[in-house]
PDB file of C-alpha atoms in Angstrom:
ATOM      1  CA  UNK I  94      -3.222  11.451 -32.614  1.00 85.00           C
ATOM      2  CA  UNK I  95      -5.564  13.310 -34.251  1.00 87.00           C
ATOM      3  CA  UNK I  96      -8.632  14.058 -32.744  1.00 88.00           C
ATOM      4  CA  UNK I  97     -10.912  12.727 -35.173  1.00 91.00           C
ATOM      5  CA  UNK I  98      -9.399   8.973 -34.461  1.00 91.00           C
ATOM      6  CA  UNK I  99      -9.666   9.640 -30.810  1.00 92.00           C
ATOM      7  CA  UNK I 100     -13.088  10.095 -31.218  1.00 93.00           C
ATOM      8  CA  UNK I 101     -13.963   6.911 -33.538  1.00 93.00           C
ATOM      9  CA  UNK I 102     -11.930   5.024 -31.298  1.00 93.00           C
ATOM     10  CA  UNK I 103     -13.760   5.881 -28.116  1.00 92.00           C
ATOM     11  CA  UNK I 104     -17.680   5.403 -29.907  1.00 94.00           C
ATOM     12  CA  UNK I 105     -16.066   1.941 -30.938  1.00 94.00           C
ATOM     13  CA  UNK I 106     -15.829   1.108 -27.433  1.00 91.00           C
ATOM     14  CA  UNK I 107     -18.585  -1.074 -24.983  1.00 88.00           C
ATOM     15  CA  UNK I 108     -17.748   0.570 -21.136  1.00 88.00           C
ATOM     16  CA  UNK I 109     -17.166  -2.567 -18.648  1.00 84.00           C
ATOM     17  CA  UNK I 110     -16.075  -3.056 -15.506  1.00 84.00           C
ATOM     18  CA  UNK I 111     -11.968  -1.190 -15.479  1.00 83.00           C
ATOM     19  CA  UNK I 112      -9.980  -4.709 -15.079  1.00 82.00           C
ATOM     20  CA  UNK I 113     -12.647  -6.863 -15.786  1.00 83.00           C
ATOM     21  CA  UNK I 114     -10.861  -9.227 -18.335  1.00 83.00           C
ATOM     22  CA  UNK I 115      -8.732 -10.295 -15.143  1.00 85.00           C
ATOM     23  CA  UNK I 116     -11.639 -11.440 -12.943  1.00 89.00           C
ATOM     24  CA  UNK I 117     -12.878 -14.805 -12.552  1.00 91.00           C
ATOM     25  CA  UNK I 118     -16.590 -15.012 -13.953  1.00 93.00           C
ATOM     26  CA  UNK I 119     -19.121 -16.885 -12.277  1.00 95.00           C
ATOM     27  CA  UNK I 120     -22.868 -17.389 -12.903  1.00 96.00           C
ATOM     28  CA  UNK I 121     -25.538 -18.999 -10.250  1.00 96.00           C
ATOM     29  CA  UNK I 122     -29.371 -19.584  -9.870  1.00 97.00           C
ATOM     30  CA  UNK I 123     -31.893 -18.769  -6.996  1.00 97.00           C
ATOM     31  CA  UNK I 124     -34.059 -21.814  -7.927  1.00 97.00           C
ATOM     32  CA  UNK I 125     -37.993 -20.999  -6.580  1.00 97.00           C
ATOM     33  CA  UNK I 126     -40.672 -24.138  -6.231  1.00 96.00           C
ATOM     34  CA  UNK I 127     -43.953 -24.438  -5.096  1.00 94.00           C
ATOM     35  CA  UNK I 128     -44.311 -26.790  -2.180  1.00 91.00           C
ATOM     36  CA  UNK I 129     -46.760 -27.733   0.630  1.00 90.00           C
ATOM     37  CA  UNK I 130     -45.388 -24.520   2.562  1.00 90.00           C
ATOM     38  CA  UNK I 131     -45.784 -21.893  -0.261  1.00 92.00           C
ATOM     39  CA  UNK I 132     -43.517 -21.193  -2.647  1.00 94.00           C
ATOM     40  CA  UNK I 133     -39.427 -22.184  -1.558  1.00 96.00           C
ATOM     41  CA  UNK I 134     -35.710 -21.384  -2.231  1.00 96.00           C
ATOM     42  CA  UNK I 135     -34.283 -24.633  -3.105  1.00 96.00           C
ATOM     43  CA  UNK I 136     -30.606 -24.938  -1.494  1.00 97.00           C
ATOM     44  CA  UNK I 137     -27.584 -27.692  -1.989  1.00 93.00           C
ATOM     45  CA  UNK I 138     -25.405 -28.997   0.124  1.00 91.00           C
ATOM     46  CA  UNK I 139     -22.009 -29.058  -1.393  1.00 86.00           C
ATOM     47  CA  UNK I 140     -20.476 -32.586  -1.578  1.00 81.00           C
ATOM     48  CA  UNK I 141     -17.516 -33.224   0.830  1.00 73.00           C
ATOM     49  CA  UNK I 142     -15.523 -34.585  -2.192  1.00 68.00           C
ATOM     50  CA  UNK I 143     -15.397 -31.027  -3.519  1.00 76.00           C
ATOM     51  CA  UNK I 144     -12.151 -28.951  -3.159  1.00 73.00           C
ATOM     52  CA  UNK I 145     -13.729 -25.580  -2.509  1.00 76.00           C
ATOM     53  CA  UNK I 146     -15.941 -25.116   0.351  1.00 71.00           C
ATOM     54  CA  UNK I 147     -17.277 -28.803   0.890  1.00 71.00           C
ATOM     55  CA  UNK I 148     -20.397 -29.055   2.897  1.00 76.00           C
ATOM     56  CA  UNK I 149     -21.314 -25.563   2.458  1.00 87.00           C
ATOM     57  CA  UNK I 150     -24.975 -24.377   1.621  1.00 94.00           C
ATOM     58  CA  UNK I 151     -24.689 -23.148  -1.888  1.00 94.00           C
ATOM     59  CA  UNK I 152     -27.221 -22.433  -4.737  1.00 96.00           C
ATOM     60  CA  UNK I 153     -26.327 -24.065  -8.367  1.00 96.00           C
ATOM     61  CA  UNK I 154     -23.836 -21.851 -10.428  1.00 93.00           C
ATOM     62  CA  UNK I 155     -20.515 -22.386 -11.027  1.00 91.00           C
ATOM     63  CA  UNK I 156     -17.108 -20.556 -13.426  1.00 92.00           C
ATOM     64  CA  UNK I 157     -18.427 -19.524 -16.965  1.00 91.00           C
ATOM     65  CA  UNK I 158     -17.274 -21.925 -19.817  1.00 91.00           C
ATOM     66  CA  UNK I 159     -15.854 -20.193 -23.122  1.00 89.00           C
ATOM     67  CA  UNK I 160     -18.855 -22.097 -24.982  1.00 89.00           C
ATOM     68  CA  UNK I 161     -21.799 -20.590 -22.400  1.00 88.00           C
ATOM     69  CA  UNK I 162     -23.672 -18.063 -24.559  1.00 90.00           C
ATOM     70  CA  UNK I 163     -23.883 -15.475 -21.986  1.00 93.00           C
ATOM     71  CA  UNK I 164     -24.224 -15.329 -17.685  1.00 94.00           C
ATOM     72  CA  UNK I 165     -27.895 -16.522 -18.000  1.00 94.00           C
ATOM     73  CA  UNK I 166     -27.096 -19.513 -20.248  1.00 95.00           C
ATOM     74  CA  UNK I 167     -24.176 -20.195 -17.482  1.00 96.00           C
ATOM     75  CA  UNK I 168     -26.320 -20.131 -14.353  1.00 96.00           C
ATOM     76  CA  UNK I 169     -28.778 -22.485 -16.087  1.00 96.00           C
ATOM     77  CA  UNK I 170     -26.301 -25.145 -17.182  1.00 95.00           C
ATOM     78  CA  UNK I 171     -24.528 -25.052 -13.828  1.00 95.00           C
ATOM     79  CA  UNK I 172     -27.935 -25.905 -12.362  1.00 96.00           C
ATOM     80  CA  UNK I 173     -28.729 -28.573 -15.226  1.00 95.00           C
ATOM     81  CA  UNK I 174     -25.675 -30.206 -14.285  1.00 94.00           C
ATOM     82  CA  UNK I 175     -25.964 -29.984 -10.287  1.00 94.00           C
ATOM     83  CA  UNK I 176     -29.755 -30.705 -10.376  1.00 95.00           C
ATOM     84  CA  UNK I 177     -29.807 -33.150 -12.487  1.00 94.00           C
ATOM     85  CA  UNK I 178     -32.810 -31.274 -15.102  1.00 94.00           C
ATOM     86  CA  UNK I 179     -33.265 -30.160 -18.691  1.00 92.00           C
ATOM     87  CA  UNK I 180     -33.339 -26.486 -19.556  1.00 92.00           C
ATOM     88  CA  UNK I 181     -37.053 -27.109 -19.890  1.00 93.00           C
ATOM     89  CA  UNK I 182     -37.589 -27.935 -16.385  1.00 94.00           C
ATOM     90  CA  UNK I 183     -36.526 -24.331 -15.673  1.00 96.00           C
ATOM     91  CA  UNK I 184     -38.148 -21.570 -16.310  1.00 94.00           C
ATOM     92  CA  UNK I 185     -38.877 -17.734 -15.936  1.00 95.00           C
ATOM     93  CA  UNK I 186     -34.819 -17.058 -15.396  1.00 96.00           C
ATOM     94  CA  UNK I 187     -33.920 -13.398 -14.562  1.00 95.00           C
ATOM     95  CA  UNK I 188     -31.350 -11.202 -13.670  1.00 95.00           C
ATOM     96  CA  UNK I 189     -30.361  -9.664 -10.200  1.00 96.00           C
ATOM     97  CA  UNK I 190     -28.055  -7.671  -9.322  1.00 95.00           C
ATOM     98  CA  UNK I 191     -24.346  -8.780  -9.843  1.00 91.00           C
ATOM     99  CA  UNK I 192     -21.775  -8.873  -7.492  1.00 90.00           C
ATOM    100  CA  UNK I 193     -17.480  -8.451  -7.664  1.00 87.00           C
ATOM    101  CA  UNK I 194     -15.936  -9.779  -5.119  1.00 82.00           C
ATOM    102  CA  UNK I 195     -12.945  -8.356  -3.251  1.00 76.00           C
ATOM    103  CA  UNK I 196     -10.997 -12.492  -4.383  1.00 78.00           C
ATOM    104  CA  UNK I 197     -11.331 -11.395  -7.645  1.00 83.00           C
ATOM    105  CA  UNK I 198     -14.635 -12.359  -8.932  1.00 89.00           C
ATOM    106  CA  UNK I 199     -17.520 -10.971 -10.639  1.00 93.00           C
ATOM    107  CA  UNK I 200     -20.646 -13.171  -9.873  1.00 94.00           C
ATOM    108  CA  UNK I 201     -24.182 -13.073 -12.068  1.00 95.00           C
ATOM    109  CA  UNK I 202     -26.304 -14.116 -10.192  1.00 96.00           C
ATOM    110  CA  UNK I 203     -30.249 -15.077 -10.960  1.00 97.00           C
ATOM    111  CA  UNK I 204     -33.783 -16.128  -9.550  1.00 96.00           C
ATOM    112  CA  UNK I 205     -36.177 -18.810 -11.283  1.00 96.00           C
ATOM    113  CA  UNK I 206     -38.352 -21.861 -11.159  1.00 96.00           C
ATOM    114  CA  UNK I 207     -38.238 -25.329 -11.265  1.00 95.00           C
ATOM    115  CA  UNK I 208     -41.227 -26.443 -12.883  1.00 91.00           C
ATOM    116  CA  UNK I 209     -41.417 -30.215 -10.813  1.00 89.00           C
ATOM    117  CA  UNK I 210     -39.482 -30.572  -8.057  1.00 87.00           C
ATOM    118  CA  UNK I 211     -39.814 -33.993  -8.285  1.00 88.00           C
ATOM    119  CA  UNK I 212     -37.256 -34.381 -11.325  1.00 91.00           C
ATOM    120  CA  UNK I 213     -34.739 -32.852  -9.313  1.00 93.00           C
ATOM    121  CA  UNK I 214     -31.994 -35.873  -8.871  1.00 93.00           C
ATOM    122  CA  UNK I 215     -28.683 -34.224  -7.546  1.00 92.00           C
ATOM    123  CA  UNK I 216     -25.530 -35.146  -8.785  1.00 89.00           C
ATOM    124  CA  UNK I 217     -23.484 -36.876  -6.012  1.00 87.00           C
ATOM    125  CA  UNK I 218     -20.124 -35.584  -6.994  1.00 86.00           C
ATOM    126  CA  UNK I 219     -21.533 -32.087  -6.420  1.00 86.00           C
ATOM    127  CA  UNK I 220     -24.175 -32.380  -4.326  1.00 89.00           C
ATOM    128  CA  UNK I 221     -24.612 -34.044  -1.064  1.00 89.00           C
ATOM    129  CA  UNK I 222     -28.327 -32.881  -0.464  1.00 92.00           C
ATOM    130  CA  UNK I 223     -30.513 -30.329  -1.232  1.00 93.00           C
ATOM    131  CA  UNK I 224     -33.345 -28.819   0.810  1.00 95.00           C
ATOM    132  CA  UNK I 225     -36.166 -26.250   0.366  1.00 95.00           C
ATOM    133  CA  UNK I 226     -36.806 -23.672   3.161  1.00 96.00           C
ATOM    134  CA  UNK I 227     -40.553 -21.432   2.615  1.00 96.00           C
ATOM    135  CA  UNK I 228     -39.766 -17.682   0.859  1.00 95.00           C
ATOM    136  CA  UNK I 229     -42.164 -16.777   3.855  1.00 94.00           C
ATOM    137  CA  UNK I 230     -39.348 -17.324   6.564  1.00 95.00           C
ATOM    138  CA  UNK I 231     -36.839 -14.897   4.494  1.00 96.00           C
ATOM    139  CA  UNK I 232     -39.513 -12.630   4.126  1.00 93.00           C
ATOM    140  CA  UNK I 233     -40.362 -12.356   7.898  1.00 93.00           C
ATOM    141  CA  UNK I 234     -36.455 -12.868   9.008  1.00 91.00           C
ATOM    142  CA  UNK I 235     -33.634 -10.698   9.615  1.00 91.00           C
ATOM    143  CA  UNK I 236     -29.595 -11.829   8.529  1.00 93.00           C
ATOM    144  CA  UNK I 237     -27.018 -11.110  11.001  1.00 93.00           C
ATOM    145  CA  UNK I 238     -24.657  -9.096   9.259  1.00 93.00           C
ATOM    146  CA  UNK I 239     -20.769  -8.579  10.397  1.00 92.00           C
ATOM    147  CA  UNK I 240     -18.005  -6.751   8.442  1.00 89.00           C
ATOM    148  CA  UNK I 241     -14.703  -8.242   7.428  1.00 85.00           C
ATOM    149  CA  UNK I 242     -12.037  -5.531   7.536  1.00 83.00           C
ATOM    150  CA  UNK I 243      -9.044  -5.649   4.937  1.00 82.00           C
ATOM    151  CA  UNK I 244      -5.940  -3.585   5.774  1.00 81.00           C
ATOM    152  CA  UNK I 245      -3.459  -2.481   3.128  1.00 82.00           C
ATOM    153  CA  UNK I 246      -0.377  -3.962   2.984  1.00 85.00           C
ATOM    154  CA  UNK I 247       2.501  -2.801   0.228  1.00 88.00           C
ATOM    155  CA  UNK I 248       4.957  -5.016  -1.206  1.00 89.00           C
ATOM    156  CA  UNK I 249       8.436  -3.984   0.343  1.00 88.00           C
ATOM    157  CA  UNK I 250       9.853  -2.555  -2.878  1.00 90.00           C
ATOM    158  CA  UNK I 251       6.995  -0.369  -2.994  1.00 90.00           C
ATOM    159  CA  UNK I 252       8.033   3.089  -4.007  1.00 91.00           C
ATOM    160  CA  UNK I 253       6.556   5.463  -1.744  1.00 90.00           C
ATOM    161  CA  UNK I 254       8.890   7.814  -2.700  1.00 89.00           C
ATOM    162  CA  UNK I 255       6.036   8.617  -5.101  1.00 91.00           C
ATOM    163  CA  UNK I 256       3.229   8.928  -3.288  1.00 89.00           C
ATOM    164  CA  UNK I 257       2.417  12.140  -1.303  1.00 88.00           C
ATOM    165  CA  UNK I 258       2.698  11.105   2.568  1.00 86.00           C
ATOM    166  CA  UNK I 259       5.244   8.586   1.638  1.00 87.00           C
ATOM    167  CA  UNK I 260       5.193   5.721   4.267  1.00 85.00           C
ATOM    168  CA  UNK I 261       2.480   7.636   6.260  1.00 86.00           C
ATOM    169  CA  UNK I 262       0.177   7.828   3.691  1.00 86.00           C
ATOM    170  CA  UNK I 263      -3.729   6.996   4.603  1.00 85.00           C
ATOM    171  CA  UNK I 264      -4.599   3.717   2.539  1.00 82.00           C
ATOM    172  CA  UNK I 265      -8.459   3.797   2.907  1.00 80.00           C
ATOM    173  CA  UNK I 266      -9.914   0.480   5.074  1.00 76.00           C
ATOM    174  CA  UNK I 267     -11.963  -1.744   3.110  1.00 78.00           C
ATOM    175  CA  UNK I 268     -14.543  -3.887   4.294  1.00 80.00           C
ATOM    176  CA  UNK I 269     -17.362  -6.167   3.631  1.00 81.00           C
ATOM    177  CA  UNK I 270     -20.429  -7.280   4.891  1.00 87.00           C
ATOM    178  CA  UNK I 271     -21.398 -11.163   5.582  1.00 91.00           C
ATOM    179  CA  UNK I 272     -24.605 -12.459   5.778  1.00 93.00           C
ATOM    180  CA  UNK I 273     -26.180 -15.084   8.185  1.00 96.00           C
ATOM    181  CA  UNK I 274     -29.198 -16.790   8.225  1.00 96.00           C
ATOM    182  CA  UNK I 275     -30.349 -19.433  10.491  1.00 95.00           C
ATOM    183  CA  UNK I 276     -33.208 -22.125   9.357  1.00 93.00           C
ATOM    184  CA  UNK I 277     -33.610 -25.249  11.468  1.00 90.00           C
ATOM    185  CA  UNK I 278     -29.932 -25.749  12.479  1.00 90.00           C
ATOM    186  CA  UNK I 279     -28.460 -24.872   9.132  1.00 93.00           C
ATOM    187  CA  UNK I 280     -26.275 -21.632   8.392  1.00 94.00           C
ATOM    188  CA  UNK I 281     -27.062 -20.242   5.265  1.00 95.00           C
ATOM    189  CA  UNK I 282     -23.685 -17.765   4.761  1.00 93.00           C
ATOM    190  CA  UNK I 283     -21.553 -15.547   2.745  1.00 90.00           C
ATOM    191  CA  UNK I 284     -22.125 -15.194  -1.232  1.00 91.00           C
ATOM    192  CA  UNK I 285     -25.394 -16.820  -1.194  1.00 94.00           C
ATOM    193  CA  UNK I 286     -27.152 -14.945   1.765  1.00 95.00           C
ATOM    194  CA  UNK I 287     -25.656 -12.056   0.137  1.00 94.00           C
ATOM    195  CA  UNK I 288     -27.505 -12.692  -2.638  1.00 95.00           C
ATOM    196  CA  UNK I 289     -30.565 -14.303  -0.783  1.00 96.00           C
ATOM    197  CA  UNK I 290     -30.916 -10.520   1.129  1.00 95.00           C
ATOM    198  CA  UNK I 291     -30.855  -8.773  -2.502  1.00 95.00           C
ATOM    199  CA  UNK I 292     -33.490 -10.786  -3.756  1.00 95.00           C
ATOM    200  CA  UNK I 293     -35.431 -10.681  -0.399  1.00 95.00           C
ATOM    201  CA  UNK I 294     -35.221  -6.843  -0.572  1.00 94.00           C
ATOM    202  CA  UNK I 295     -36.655  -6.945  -4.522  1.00 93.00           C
ATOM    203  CA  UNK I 296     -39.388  -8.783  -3.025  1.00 92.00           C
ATOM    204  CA  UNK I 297     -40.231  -6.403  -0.717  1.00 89.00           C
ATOM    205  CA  UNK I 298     -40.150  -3.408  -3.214  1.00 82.00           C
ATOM    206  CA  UNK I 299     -43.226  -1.406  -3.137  1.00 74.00           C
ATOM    207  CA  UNK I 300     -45.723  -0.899  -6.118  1.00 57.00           C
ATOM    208  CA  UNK I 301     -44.847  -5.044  -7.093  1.00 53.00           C
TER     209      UNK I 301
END
């Protein structure tokens, strides 16, 4: 191949994530609104009825569709859907910091505001409840956080014939961090106090 053609081919290409095509995509919303305590993080309950993780504390997001625009157009119909709004009830929608997940997923996830928290009406197959706990608290607390270790373990035909140390060679240990937080008898966990913490420590940057 000349080198000429090597070099259009690689200025054609858009760098993403090496294997990204093969990850599940998913897109969520920290929803913010101003209540008697201050501004709040708005929270659902999942709904029992659900197949993944019923009853836990989630935020609204959900698997991209082919026809969503883009992750930000995702995260706000997921919470159109769940909350039961219009895209004009939301507003001010912006980026954080994504995450990929070790269960092969990337999530996109994202902070805004609901505009009247009054014409949030849950939808019951989703949503069980939702509840609003004052930015102050995650502000002023600290999450428990624990590690989850994963261990390497290669299929039996595996040929480690080819790899230098053969059967005694050192597969790096993995592991990732979970987040707890505790408000009022309810565990806010995993994904979503990941993300909670991120946004907490944006808050907290100096010179905003």
């Amino acid at each position: 191949m000349k080198p000429e053609i090597i070099s259009k081919k690689l200025k054609a290409h858009t760098p993403k994530i090496l294997g990204s095509e093969n990850f599940s995509k998913y897109a969520v919303l920290l929803p913010l609104i101003q209540t008697e305590e201050g501004m709040s993080v708005v929270f659902e309950v999942r709904s029992m009825d659900l197949r993944r993780q019923p009853g836990e504390i989630c935020f609204p997001g959900g698997r991209m569709d082919p026809d969503d625009l883009n992750e930000r157009e995702a995260a706000i119909r997921e919470t159109t859907e769940e909350l039961g709004l219009s895209r004009a009830d939301i507003s001010g929608v912006s980026p954080l910091d994504y995450l990929i997940s070790p269960f092969g997923m990337i999530i996109y996830p994202f902070a805004g505001f609901i505009d009247d928290a009054d014409k949030i009406k849950p939808n019951p197959a989703e949503v069980s409840e939702i509840f609003a706990v004052p930015l102050s608290f995650f502000i002023d607390a600290k999450p428990e956080i624990y590690s989850i270790h994963f261990k390497a373990e290669p299929e039996e035909n595996f040929p480690f014939e080819h790899v230098a140390g053969g059967k005694n060679y050192n597969w790096r240990m993995r592991h990732m961090e979970e987040y707890f937080y505790h408000f009022e008898g309810r565990i806010i966990w995993g994904l979503t106090a990941r993300i909670l913490a991120h946004f907490i420590a944006i808050m907290k940057e100096d010179g905003n």
